[in-house]
Short mmCIF file of N, CA and C and ligand atoms in Angstrom, two decimals:
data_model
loop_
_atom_site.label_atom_id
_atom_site.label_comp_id
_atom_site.label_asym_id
_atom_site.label_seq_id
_atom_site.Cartn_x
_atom_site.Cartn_y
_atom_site.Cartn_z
N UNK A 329 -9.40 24.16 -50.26
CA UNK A 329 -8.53 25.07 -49.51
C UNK A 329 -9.02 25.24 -48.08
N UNK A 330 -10.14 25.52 -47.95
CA UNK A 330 -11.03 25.60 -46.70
C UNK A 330 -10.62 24.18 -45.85
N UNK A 331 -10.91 23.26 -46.73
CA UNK A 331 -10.83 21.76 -45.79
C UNK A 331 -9.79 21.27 -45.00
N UNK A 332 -8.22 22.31 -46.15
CA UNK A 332 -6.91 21.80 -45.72
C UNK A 332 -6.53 22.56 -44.40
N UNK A 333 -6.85 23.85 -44.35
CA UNK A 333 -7.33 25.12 -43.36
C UNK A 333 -7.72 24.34 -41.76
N UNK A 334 -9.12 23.81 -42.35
CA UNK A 334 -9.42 23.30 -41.70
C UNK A 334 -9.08 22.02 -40.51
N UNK A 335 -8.64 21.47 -41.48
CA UNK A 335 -7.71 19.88 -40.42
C UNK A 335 -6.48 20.62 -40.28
N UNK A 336 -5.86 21.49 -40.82
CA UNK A 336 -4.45 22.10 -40.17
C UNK A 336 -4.74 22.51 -38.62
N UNK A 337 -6.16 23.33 -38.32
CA UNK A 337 -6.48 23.94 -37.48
C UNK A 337 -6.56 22.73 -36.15
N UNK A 338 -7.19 21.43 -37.08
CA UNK A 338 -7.84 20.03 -35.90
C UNK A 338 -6.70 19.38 -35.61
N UNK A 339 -5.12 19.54 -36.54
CA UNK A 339 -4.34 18.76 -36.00
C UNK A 339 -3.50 19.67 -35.31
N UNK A 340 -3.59 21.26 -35.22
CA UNK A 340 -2.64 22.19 -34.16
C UNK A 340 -3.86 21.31 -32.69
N UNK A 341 -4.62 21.68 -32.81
CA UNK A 341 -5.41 21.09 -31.98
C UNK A 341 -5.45 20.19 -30.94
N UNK A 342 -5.12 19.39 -31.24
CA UNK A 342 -4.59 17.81 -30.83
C UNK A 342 -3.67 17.54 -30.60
N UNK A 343 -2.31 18.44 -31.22
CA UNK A 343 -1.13 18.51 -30.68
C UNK A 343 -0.90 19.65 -29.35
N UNK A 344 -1.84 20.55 -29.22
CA UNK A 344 -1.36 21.33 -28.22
C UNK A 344 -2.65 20.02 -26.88
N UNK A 345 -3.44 19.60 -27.03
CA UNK A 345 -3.52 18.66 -26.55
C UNK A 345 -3.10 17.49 -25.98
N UNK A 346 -2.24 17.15 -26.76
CA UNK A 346 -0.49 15.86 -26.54
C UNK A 346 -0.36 16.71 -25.65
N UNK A 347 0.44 17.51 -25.81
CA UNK A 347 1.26 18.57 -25.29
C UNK A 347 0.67 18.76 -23.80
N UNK A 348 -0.19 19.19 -23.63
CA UNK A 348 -0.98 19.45 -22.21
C UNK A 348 -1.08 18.36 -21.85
N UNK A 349 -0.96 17.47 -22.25
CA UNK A 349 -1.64 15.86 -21.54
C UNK A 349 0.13 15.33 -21.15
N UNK A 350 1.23 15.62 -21.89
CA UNK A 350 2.12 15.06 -21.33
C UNK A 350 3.10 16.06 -20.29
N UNK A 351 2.91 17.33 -20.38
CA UNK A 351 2.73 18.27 -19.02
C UNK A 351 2.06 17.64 -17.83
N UNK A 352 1.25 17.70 -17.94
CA UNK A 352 0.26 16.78 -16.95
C UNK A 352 0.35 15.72 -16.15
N UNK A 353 0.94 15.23 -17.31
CA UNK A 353 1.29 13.56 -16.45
C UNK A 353 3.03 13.51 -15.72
N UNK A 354 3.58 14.54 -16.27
CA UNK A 354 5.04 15.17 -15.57
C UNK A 354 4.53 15.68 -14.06
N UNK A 355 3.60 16.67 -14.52
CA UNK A 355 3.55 17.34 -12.99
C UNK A 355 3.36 16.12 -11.71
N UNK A 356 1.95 15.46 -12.70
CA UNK A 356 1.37 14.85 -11.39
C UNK A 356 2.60 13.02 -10.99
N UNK A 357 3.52 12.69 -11.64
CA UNK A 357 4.14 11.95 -11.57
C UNK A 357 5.77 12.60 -10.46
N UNK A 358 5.66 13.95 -10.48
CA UNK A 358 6.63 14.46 -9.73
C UNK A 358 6.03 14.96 -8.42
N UNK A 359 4.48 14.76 -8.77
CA UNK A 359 3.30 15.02 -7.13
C UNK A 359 3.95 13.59 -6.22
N UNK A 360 3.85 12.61 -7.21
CA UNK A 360 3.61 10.73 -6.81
C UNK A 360 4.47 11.06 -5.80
N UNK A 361 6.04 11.76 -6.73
CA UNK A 361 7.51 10.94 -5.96
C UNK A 361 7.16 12.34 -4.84
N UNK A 362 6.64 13.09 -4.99
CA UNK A 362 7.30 13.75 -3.54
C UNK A 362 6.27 13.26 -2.05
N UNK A 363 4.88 12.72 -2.51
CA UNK A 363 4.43 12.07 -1.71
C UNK A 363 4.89 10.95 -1.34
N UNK A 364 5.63 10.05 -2.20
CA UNK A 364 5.54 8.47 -1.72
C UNK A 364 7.13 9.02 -0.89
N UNK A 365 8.33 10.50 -1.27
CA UNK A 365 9.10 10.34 -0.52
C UNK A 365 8.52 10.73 1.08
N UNK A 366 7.39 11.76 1.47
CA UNK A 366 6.79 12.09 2.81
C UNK A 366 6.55 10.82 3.44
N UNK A 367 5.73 9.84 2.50
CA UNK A 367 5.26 8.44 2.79
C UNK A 367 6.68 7.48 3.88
N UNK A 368 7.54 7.49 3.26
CA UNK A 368 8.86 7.24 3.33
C UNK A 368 9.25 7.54 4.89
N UNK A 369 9.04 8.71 4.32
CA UNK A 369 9.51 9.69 5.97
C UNK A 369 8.69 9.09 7.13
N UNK A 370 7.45 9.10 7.23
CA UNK A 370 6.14 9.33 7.83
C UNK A 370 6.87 7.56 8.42
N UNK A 371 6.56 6.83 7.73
CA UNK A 371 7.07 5.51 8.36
C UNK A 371 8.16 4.95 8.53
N UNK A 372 9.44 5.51 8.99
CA UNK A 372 10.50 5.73 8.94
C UNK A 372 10.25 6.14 10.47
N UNK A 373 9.51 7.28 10.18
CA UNK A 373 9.17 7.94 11.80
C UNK A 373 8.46 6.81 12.82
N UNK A 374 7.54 6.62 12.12
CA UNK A 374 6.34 5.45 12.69
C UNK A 374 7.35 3.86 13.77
N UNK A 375 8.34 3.59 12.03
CA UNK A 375 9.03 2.71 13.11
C UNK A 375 9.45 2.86 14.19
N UNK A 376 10.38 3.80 13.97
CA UNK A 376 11.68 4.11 14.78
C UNK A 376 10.65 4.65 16.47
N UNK A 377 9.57 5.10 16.23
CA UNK A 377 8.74 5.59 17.83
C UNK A 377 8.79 3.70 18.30
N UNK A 378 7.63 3.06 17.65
CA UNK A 378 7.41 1.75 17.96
C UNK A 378 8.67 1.24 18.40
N UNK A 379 9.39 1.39 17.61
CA UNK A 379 11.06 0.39 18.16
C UNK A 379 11.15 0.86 19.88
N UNK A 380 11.32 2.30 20.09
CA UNK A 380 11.38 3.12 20.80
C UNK A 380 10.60 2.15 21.95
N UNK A 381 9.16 2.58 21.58
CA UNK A 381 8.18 2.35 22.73
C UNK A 381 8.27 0.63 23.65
N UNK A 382 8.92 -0.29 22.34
CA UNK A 382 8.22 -1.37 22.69
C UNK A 382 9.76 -1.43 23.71
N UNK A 383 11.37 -1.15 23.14
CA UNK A 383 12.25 -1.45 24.13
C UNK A 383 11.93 -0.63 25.57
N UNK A 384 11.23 0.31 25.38
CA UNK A 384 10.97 0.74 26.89
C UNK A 384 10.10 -0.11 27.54
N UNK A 385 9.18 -0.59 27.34
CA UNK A 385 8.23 -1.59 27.67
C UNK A 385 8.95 -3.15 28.12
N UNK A 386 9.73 -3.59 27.14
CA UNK A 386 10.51 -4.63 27.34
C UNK A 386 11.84 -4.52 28.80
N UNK A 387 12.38 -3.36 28.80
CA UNK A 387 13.41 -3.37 29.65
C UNK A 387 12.55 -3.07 31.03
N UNK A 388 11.45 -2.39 31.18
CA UNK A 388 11.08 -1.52 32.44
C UNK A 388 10.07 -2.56 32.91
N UNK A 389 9.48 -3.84 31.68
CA UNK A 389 8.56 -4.00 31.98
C UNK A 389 8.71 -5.46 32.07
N UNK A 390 9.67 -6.23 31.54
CA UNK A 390 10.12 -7.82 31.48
C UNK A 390 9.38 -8.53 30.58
N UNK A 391 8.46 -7.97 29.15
CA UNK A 391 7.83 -8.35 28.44
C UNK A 391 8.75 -8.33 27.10
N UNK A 392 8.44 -9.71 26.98
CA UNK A 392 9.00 -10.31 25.87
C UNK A 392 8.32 -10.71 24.44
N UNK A 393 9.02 -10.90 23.69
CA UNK A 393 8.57 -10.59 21.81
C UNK A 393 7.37 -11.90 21.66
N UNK A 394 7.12 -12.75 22.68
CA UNK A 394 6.05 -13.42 22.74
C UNK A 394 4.92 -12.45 23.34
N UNK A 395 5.06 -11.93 24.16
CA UNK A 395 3.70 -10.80 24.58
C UNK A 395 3.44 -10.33 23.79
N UNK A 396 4.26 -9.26 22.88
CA UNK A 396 3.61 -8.40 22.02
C UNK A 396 3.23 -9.18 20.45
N UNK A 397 3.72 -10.71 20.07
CA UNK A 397 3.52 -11.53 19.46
C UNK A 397 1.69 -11.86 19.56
N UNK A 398 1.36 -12.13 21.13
CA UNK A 398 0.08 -12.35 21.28
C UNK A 398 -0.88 -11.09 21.19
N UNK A 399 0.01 -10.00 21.78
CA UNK A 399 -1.10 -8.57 21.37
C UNK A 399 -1.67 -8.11 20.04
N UNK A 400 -0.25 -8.43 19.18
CA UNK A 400 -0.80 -7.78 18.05
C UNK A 400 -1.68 -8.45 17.30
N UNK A 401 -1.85 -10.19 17.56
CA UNK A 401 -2.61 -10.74 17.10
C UNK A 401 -4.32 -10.73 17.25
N UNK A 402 -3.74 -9.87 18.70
CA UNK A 402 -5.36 -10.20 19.18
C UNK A 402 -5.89 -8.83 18.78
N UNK A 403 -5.50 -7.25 18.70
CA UNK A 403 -5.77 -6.25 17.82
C UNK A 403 -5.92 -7.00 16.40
N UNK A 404 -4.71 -7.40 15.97
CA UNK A 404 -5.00 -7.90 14.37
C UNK A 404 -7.18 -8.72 14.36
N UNK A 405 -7.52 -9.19 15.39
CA UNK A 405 -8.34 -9.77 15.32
C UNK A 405 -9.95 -9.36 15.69
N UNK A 406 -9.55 -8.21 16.24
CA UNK A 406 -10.56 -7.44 16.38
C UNK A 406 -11.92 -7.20 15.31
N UNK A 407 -11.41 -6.96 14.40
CA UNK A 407 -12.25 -6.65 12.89
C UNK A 407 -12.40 -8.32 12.44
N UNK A 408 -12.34 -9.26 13.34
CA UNK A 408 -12.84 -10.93 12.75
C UNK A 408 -11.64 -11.06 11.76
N UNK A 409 -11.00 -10.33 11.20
CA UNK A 409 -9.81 -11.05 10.33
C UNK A 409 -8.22 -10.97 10.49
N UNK A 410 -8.06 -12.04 10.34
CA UNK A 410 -6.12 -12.20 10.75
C UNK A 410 -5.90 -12.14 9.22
N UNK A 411 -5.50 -10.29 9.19
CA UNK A 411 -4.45 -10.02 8.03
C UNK A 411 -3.62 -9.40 7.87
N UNK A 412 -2.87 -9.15 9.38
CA UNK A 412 -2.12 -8.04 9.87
C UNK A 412 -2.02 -6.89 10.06
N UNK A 413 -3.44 -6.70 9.52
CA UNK A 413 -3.74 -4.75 9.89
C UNK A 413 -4.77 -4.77 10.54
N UNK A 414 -5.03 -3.14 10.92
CA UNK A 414 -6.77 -2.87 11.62
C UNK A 414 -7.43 -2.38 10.69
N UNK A 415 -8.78 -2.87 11.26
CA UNK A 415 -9.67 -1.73 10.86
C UNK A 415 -9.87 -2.38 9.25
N UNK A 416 -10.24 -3.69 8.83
CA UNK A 416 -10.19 -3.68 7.46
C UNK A 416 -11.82 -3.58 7.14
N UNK A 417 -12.64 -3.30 7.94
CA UNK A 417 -13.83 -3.41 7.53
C UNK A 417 -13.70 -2.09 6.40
N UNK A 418 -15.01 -2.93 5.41
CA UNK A 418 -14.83 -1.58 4.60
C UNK A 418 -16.45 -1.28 4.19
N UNK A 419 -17.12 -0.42 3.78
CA UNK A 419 -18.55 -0.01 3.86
C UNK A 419 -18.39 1.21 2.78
N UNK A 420 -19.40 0.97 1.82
CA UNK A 420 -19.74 1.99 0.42
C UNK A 420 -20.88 2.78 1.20
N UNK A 421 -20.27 4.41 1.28
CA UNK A 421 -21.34 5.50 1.67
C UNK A 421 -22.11 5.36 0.52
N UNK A 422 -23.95 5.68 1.13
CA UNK A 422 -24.84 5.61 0.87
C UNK A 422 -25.01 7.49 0.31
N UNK A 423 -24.19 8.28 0.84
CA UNK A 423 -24.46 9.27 0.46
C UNK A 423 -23.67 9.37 -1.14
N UNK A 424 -22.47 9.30 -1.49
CA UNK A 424 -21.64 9.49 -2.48
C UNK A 424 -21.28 8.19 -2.85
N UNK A 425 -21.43 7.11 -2.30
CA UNK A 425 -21.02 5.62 -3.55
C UNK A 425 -19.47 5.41 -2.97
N UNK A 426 -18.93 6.34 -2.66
CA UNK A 426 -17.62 6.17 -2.35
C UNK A 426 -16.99 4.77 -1.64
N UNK A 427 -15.88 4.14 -1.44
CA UNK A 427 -15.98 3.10 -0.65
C UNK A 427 -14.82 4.00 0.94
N UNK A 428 -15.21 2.91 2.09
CA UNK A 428 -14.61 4.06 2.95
C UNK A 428 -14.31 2.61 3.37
N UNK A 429 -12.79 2.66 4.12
CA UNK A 429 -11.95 1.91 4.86
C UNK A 429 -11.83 2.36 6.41
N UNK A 430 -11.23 1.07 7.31
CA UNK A 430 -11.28 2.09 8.39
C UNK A 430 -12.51 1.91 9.40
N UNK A 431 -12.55 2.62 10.69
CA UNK A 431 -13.78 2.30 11.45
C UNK A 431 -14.58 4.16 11.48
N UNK A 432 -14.60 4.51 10.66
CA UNK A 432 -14.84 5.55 10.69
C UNK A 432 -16.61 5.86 10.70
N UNK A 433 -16.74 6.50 11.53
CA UNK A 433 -18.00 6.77 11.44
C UNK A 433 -19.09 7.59 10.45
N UNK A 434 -18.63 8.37 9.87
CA UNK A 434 -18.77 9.17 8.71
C UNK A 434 -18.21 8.99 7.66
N UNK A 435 -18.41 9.23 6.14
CA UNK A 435 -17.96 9.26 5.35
C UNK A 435 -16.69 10.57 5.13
N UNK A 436 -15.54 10.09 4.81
CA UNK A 436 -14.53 11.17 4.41
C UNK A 436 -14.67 12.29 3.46
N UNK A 437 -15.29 11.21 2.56
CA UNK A 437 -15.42 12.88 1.35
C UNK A 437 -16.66 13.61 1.32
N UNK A 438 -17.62 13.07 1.70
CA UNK A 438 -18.98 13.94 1.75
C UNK A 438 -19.99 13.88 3.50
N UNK A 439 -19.17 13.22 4.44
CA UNK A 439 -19.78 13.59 5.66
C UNK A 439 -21.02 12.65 6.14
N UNK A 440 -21.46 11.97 5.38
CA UNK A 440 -22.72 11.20 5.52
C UNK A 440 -22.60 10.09 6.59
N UNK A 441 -23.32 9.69 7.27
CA UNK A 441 -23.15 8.70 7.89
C UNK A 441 -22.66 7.39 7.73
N UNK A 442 -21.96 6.40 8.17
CA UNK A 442 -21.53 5.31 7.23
C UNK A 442 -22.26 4.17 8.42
N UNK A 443 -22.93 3.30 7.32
CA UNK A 443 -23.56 2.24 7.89
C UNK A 443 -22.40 0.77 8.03
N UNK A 444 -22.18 0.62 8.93
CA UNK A 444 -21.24 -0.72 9.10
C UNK A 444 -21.98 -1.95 9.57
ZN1 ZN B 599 -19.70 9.84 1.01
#
């Protein structure tokens, strides 16, 4: 009687467990979409300045999609690698293990110095 008591008690248990675990994964899956929609936004914005900046540059300035063809390559090349972004160096803080992207001088999550 005790035993049946018992696992009744280990399987309410485990179900209010389910239960919290698939709460959980609701909330933080409705965190995802409202970030990846800011994400959305954020570069949406990002283009539309660049579009902005570069036709002002082009009309005021007589520079053509070969100039900025050679600029971005030569930023792209800065960090020694042609992979279309900056900044890909990447360096594991010595303080927290963490890995840090980026040219950042410090570590993001714990402040430590970052050796590059
Ligand atoms: Zn760190």
């Amino acid at each position: 009687m005790h035993w049946e008591f018992y696992q009744q008690q280990v399987i309410r248990g485990v179900e209010r467990k389910a239960a919290e675990g698939t709460r959980e994964a609701a909330r933080l899956e409705r965190d995802l979409t409202t970030v990846s929609v800011e994400l959305r936004s954020a570069i949406d914005k990002i283009v539309l300045v660049n579009r902005a900046l570069w036709e002002l540059l082009s009309e005021r300035h007589g520079l053509e999609e070969a100039d900025l063809d050679k600029k971005i390559e030569e930023i792209d090349l800065r960090d020694g690698v042609a992979d279309g972004r900056m900044g890909t160096s990447e360096a594991t803080c010595a303080g927290c293990g963490r890995k840090a992207r980026g040219e950042r001088a410090n570590c993001l999550y714990c402040g430590h110095a970052l050796d590059r």
